[in-house]
GROMACS .gro file of C-alpha atoms in nm:
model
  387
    1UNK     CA    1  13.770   9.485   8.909
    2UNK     CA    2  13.524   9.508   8.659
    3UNK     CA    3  13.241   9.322   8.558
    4UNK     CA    4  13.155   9.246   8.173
    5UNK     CA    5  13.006   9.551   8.010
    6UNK     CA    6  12.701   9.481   7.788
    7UNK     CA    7  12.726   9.551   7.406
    8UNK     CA    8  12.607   9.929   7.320
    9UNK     CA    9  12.388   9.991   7.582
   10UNK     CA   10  12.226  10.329   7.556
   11UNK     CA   11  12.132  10.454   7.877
   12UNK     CA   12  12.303  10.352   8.205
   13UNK     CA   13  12.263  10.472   8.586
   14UNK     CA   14  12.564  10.534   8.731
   15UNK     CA   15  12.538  10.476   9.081
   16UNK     CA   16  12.792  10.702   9.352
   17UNK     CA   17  12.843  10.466   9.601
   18UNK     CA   18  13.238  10.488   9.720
   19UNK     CA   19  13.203  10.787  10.005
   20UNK     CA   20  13.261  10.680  10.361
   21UNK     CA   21  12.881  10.779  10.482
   22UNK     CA   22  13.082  10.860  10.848
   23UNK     CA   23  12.806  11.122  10.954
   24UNK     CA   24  12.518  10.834  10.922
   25UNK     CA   25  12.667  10.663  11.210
   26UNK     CA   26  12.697  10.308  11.233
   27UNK     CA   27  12.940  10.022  11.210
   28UNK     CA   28  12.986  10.062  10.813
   29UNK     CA   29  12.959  10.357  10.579
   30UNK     CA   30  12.518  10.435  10.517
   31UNK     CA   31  12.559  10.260  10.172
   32UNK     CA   32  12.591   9.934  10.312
   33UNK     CA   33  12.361   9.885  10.611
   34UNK     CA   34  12.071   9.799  10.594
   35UNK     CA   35  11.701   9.898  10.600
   36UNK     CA   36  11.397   9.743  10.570
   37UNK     CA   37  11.583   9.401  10.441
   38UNK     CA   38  11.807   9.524  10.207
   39UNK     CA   39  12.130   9.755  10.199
   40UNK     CA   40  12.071  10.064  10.031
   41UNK     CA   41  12.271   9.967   9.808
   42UNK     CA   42  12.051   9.699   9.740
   43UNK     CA   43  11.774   9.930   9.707
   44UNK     CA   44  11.927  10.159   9.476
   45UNK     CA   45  12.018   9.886   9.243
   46UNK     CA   46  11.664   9.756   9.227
   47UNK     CA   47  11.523  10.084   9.183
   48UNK     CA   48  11.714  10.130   8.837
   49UNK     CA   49  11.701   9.755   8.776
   50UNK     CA   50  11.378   9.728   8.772
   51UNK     CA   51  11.319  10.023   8.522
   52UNK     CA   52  11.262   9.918   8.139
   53UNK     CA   53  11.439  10.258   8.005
   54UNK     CA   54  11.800  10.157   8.205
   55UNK     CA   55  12.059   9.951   8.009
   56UNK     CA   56  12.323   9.885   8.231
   57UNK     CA   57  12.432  10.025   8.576
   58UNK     CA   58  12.763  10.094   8.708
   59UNK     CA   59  12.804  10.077   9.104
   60UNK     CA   60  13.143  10.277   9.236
   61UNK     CA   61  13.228  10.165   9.565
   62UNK     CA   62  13.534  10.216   9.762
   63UNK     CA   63  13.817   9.975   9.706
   64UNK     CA   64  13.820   9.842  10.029
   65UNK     CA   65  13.486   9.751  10.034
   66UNK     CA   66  13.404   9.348  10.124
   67UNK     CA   67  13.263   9.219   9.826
   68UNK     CA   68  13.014   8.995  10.030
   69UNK     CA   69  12.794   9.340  10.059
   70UNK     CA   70  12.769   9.354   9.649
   71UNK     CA   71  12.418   9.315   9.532
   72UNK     CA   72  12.359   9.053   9.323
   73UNK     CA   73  12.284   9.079   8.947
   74UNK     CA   74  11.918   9.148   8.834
   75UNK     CA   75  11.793   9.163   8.450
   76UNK     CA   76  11.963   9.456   8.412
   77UNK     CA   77  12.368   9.387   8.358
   78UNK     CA   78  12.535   9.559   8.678
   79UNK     CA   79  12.912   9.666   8.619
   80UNK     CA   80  13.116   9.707   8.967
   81UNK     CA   81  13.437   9.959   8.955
   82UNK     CA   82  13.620  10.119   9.189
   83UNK     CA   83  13.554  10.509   9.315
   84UNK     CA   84  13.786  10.799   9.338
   85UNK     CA   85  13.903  11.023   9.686
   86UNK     CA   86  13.609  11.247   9.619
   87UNK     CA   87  13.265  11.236   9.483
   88UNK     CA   88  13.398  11.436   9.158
   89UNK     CA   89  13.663  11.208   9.105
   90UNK     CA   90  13.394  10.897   9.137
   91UNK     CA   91  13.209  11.031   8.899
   92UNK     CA   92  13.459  11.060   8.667
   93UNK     CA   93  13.586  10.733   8.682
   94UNK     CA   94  13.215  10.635   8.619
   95UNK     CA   95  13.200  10.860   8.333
   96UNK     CA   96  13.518  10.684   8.154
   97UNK     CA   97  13.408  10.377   8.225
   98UNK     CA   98  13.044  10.426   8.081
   99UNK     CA   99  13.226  10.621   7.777
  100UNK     CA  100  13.390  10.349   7.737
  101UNK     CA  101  13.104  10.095   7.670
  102UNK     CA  102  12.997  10.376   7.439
  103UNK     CA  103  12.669  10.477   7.660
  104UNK     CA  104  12.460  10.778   7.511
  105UNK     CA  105  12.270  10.896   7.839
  106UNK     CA  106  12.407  10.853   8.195
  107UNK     CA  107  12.182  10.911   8.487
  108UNK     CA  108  12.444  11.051   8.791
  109UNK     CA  109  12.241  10.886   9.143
  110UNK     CA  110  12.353  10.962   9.465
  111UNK     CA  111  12.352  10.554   9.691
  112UNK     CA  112  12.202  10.793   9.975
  113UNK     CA  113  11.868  10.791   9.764
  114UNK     CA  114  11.783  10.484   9.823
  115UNK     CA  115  11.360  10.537   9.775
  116UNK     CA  116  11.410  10.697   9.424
  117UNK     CA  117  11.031  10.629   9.231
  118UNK     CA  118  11.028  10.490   8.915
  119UNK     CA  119  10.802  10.857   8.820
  120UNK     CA  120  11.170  11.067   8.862
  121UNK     CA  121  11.315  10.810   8.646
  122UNK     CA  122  11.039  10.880   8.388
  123UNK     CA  123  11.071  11.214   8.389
  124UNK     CA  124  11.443  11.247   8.371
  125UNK     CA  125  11.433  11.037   8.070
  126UNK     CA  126  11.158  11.233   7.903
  127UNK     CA  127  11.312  11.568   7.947
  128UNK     CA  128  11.680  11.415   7.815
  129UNK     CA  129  11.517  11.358   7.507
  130UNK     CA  130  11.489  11.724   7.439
  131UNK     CA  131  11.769  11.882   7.653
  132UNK     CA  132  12.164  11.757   7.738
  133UNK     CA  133  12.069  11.770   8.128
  134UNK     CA  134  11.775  11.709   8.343
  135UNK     CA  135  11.772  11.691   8.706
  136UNK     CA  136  11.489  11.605   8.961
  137UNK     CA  137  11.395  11.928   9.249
  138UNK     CA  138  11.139  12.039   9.496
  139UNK     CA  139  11.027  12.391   9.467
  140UNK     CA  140  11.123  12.531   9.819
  141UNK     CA  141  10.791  12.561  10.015
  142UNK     CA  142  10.936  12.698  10.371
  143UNK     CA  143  11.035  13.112  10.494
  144UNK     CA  144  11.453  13.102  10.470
  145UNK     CA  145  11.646  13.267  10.702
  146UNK     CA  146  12.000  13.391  10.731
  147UNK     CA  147  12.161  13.386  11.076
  148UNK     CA  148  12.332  13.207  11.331
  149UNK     CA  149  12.262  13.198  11.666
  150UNK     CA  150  11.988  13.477  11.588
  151UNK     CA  151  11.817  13.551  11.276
  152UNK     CA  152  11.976  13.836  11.099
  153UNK     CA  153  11.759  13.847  10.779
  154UNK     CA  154  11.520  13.663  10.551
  155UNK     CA  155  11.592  13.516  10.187
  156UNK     CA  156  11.328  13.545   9.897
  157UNK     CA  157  11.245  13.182   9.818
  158UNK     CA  158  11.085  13.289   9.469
  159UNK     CA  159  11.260  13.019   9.224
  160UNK     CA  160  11.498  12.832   9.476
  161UNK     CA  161  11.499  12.458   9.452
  162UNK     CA  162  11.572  12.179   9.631
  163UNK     CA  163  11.821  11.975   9.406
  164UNK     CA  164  11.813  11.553   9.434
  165UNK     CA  165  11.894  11.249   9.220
  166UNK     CA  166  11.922  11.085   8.965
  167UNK     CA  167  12.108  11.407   8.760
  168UNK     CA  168  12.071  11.268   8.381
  169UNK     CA  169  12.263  11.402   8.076
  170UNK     CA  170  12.386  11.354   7.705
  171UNK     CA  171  12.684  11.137   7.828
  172UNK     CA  172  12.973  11.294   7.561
  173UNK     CA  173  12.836  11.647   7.725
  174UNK     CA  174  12.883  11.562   8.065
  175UNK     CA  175  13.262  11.438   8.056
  176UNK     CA  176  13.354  11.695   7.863
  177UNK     CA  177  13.203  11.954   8.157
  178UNK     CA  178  13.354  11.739   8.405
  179UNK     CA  179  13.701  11.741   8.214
  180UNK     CA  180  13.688  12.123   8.222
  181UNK     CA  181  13.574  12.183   8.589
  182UNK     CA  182  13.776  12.311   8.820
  183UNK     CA  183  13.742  12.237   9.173
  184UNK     CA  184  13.483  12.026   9.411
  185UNK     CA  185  13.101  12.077   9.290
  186UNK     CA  186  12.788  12.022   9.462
  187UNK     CA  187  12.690  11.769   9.207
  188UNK     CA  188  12.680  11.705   8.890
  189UNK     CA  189  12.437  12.016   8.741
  190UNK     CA  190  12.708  12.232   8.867
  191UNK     CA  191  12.917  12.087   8.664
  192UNK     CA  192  12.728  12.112   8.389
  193UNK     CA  193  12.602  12.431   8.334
  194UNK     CA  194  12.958  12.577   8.417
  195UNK     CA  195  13.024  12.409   8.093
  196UNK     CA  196  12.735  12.641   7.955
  197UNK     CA  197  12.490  12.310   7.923
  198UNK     CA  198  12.106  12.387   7.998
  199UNK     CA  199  11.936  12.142   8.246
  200UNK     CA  200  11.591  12.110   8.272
  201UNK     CA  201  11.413  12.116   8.620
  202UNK     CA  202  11.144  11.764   8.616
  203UNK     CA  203  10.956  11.679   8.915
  204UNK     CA  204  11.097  11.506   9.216
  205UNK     CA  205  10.985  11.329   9.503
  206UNK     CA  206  10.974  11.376   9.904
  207UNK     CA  207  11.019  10.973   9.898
  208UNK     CA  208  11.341  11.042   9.721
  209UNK     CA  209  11.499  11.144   9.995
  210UNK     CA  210  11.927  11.156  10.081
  211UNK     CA  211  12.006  10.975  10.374
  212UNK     CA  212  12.223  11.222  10.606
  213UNK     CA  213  12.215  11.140  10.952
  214UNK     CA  214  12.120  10.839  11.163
  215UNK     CA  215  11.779  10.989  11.196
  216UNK     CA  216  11.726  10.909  10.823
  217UNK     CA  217  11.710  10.573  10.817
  218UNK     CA  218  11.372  10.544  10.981
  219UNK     CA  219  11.256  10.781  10.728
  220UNK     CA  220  11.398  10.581  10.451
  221UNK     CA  221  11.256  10.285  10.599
  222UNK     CA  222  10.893  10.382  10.652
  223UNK     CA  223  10.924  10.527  10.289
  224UNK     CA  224  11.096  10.192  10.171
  225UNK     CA  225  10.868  10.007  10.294
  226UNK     CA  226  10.576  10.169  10.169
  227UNK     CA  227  10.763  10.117   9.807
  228UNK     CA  228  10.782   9.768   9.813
  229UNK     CA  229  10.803   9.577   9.447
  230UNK     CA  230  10.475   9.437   9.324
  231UNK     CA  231  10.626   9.141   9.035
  232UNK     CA  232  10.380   8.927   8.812
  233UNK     CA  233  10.505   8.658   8.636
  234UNK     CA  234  10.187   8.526   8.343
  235UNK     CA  235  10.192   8.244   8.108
  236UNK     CA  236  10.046   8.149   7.797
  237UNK     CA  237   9.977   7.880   7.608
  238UNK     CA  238   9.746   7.859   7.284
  239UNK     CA  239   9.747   7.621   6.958
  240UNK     CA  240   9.639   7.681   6.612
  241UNK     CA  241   9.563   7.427   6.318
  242UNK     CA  242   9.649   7.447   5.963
  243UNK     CA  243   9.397   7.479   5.705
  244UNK     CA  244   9.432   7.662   5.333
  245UNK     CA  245   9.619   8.003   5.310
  246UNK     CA  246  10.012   8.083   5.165
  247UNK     CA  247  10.101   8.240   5.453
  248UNK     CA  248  10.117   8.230   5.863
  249UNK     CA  249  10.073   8.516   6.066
  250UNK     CA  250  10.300   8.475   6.372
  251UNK     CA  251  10.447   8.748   6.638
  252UNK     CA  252  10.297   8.996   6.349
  253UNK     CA  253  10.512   8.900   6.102
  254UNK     CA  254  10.361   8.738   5.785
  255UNK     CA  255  10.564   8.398   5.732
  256UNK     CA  256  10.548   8.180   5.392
  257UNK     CA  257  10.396   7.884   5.411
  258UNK     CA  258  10.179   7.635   5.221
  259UNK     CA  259   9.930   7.627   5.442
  260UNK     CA  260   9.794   7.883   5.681
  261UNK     CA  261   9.674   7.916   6.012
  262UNK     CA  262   9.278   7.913   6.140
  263UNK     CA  263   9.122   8.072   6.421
  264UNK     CA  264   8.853   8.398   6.436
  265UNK     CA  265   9.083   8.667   6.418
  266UNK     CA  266   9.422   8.628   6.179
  267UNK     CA  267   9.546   8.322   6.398
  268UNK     CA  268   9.840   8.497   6.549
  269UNK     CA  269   9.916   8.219   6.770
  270UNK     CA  270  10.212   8.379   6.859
  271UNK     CA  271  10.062   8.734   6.991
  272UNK     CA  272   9.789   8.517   7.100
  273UNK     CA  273  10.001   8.351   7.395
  274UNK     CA  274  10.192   8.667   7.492
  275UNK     CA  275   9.871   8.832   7.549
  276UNK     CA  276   9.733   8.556   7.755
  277UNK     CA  277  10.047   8.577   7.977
  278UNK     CA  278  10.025   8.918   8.045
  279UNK     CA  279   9.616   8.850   8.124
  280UNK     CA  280   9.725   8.588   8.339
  281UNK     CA  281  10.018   8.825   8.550
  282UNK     CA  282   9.742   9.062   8.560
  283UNK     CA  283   9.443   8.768   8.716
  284UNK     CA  284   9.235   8.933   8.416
  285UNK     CA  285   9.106   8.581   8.280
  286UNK     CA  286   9.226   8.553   7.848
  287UNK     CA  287   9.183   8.677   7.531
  288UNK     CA  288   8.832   8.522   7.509
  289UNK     CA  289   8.762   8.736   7.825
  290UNK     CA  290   8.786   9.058   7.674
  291UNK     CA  291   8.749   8.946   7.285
  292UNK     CA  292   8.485   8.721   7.226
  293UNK     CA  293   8.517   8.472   6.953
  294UNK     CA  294   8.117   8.511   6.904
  295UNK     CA  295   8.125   8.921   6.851
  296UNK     CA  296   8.174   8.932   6.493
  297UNK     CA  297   8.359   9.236   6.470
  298UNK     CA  298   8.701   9.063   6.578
  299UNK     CA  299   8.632   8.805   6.254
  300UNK     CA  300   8.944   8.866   6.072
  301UNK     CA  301   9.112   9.109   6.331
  302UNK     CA  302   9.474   9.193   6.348
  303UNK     CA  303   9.595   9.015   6.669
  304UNK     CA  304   9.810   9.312   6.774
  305UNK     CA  305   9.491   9.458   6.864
  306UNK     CA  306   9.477   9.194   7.151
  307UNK     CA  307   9.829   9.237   7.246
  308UNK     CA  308   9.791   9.648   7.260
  309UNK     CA  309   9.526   9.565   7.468
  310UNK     CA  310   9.683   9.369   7.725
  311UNK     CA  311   9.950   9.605   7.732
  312UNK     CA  312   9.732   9.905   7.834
  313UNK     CA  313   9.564   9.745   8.070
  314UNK     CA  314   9.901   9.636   8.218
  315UNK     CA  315   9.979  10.027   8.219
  316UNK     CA  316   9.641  10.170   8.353
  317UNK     CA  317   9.702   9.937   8.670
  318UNK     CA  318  10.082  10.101   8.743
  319UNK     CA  319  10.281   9.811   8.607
  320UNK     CA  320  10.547   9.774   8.339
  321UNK     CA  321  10.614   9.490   8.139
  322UNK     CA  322  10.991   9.369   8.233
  323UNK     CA  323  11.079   9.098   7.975
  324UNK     CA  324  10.867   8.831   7.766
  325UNK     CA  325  11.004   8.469   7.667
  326UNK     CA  326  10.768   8.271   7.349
  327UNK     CA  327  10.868   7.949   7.219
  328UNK     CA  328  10.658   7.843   6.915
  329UNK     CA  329  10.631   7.462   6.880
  330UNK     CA  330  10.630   7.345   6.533
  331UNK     CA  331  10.803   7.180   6.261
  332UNK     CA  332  10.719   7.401   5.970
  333UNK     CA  333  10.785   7.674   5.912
  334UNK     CA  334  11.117   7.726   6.017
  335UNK     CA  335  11.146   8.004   6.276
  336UNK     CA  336  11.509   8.067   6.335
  337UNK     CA  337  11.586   8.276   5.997
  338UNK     CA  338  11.261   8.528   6.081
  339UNK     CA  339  11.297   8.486   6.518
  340UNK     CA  340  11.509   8.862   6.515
  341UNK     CA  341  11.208   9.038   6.286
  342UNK     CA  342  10.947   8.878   6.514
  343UNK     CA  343  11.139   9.013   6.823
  344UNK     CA  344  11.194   9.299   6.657
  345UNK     CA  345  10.769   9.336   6.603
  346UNK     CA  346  10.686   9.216   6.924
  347UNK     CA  347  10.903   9.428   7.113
  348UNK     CA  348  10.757   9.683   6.915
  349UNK     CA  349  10.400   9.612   7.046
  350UNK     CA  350  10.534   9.575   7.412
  351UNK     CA  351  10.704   9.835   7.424
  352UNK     CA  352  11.040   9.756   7.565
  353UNK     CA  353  11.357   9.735   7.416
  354UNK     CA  354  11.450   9.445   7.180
  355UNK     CA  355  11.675   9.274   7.395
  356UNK     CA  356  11.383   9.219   7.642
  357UNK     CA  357  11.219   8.970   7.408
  358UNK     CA  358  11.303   8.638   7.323
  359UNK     CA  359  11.133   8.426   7.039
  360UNK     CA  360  11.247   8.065   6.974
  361UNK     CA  361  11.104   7.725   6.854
  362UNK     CA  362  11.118   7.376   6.908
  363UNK     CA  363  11.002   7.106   6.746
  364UNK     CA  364  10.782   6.754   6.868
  365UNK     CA  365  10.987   6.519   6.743
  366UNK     CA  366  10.789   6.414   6.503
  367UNK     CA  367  10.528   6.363   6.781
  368UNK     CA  368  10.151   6.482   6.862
  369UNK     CA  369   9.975   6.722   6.637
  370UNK     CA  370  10.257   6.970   6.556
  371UNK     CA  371  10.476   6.665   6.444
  372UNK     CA  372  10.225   6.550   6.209
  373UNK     CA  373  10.239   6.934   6.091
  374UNK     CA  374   9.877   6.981   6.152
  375UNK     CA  375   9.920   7.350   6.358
  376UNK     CA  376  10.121   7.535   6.575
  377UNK     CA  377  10.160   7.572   6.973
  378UNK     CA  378  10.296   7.829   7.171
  379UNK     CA  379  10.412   7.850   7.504
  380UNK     CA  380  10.466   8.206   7.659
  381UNK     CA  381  10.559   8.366   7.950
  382UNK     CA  382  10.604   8.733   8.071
  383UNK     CA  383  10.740   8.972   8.379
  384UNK     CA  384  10.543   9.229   8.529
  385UNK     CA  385  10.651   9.500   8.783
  386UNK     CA  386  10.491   9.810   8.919
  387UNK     CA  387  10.791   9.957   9.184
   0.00000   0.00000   0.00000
């Protein structure tokens, strides 16, 4: 009972989600009711779906589980598979799976987290680039007592954390740990440094927190719905004649051609459009808005200037850019043998993964102004989200 797994994906969340959640109360296990609209499953899924650095996710549920309760499939390709007796053995069968589809990072969540911020995310994913493990914590702020009934001492808080989700690491180092591991672990940074692996400590979250008891869920839900997903979708659409040149600038990529394209800057019609879409997502008006066509100092300019931009400002306002779909109409030149260089560019200049971006063409027919070959048109449109 598994879904297709994507081609070489290189970071997936894999998402613990097969315990019975008895001590949550409730008619079904925690994972699967719901709270502020949504299961938190749900919730979890979007949380990791909606993050630009995740691949692929892999959801472990219980075998019995009704599949009516399965979220559906976002942007990001979401592989169900069946969980283990324990939360080790889960994990494991995660692990295989994900080693499987030949996955370099793994971040280890816990479904119980349903408010995870996209900032924990970030900075597991930061600190995996220099270390095998990184986990998310809270520095414990409270006095710690021993005792039962009465207090029979006091414990030195000095460098005591309070551990949470998502637990990221190297993915080859992690199965390995958790082949060698005897017994049932906390979680997953047990594990691993009993394997001798170092995991950095990043910054977590009080919205991150584990649902426990039934007392949680309003917690999760006043935090859940405080967190609710801001999406933009922009379009674009700009044109460009021919006039003399031997070559076309389009998506930053310098095409052959007998002719070339005119405008103020290089005539990126291409760039041109994405950047309007994301202006447009973003309400902030075009690339005339911000670039003038009479201030002479963009006369000639590199269009990725525009597009950086737009990007930026997209960033300085909390949001990421999710995916972005151009279709250039024209019949000359002929996109299709340069469309995976000008992805590769433009994906570049969004900064997202390849796979994110989609450049195609079209042609008129032989009708209008682009049959007659006398320019280009382009016809964009891009995702925003801020979590």
């Amino acid at each position: 009972m598994v879904d297709a797994i994507p081609k070489a994906p290189k970071t997936s969340a894999l998402i613990v989600a097969a315990g019975q959640g008895v001590r949550a109360g409730g008619e079904r296990p925690k994972q699967w009711q719901e709270i502020a609209g949504k299961t938190v499953v749900d919730w979890c899924v979007a949380a990791f779906d909606a993050h630009p650095g995740i691949d692929m996710i892999a959801l472990m549920v219980r075998p019995d589980v009704d599949p009516v309760y399965w979220p559906e499939e976002g942007q990001t390709p979401l592989v169900i598979a069946h969980g283990g007796e324990t939360r080790a053995a889960t994990v494991r069968e995660g692990l295989q799976l994900l080693r499987d589809a030949q996955v370099e990072r793994v971040l280890i969540h816990d479904v119980a987290r349903p408010g995870v911020p996209v900032a924990v995310i970030d900075a597991v994913l930061e600190a995996l680039e220099a270390h095998p493990g990184a986990a998310p914590a809270l520095a414990v702020t409270d006095a710690l007592w021993r005792g039962e009934a009465l207090v029979s001492g006091t414990q030195d808080r000095s460098g005591l954390w309070r551990a949470q989700t998502p637990q990221g690491f190297d993915l080859a180092a992690i199965v390995a740990a958790h082949a060698a591991f005897e017994g049932d672990p906390a979680d997953d940074v047990e594990v691993a440094r009993a394997a001798g692996l170092d995991v950095a400590i990043v910054p977590g979250d009080e919205a991150n927190l584990k649902i426990t008891g039934p007392a949680d869920f309003a917690r999760a839900e006043a935090v859940l719905k405080g967190n609710t997903m801001d999406i933009r979708v922009g379009n674009g659409f700009d044109v460009h004649r021919f006039g003399p040149g031997d070559h076309v600038m389009l998506c930053g990529v310098s095409v052959p051609h007998p002719r070339g394209l005119q405008g103020h800057s290089d005539a990126d019609v291409g760039l041109h459009t994405v950047t309007d879409a994301i202006y447009g997502a973003l309400a902030e008006g075009d690339i005339g808005t911000h670039f003038p066509p009479s201030d002479l100092q963009w006369k000639g300019a590199e269009s990725h200037i525009f597009l950086s931009h737009a990007v930026d400002l997209a960033a300085s306002k909390g949001f990421a850019i999710s995916n972005a779909d151009l279709t250039l109409i024209c019949e000359q030149p002929k996109i299709g043998p340069v469309a995976d260089v000008m992805r590769a560019r433009l994906a570049e200049l969004l900064r997202i993964d390849m796979d994110r971006v989609s450049v195609k063409a079209t042609t008129s027919e032989r009708l209008g102004f682009t049959g007659r070959e006398e320019g280009i048109a382009a016809l964009a449109n891009v995702t925003l989200v801020k979590p």
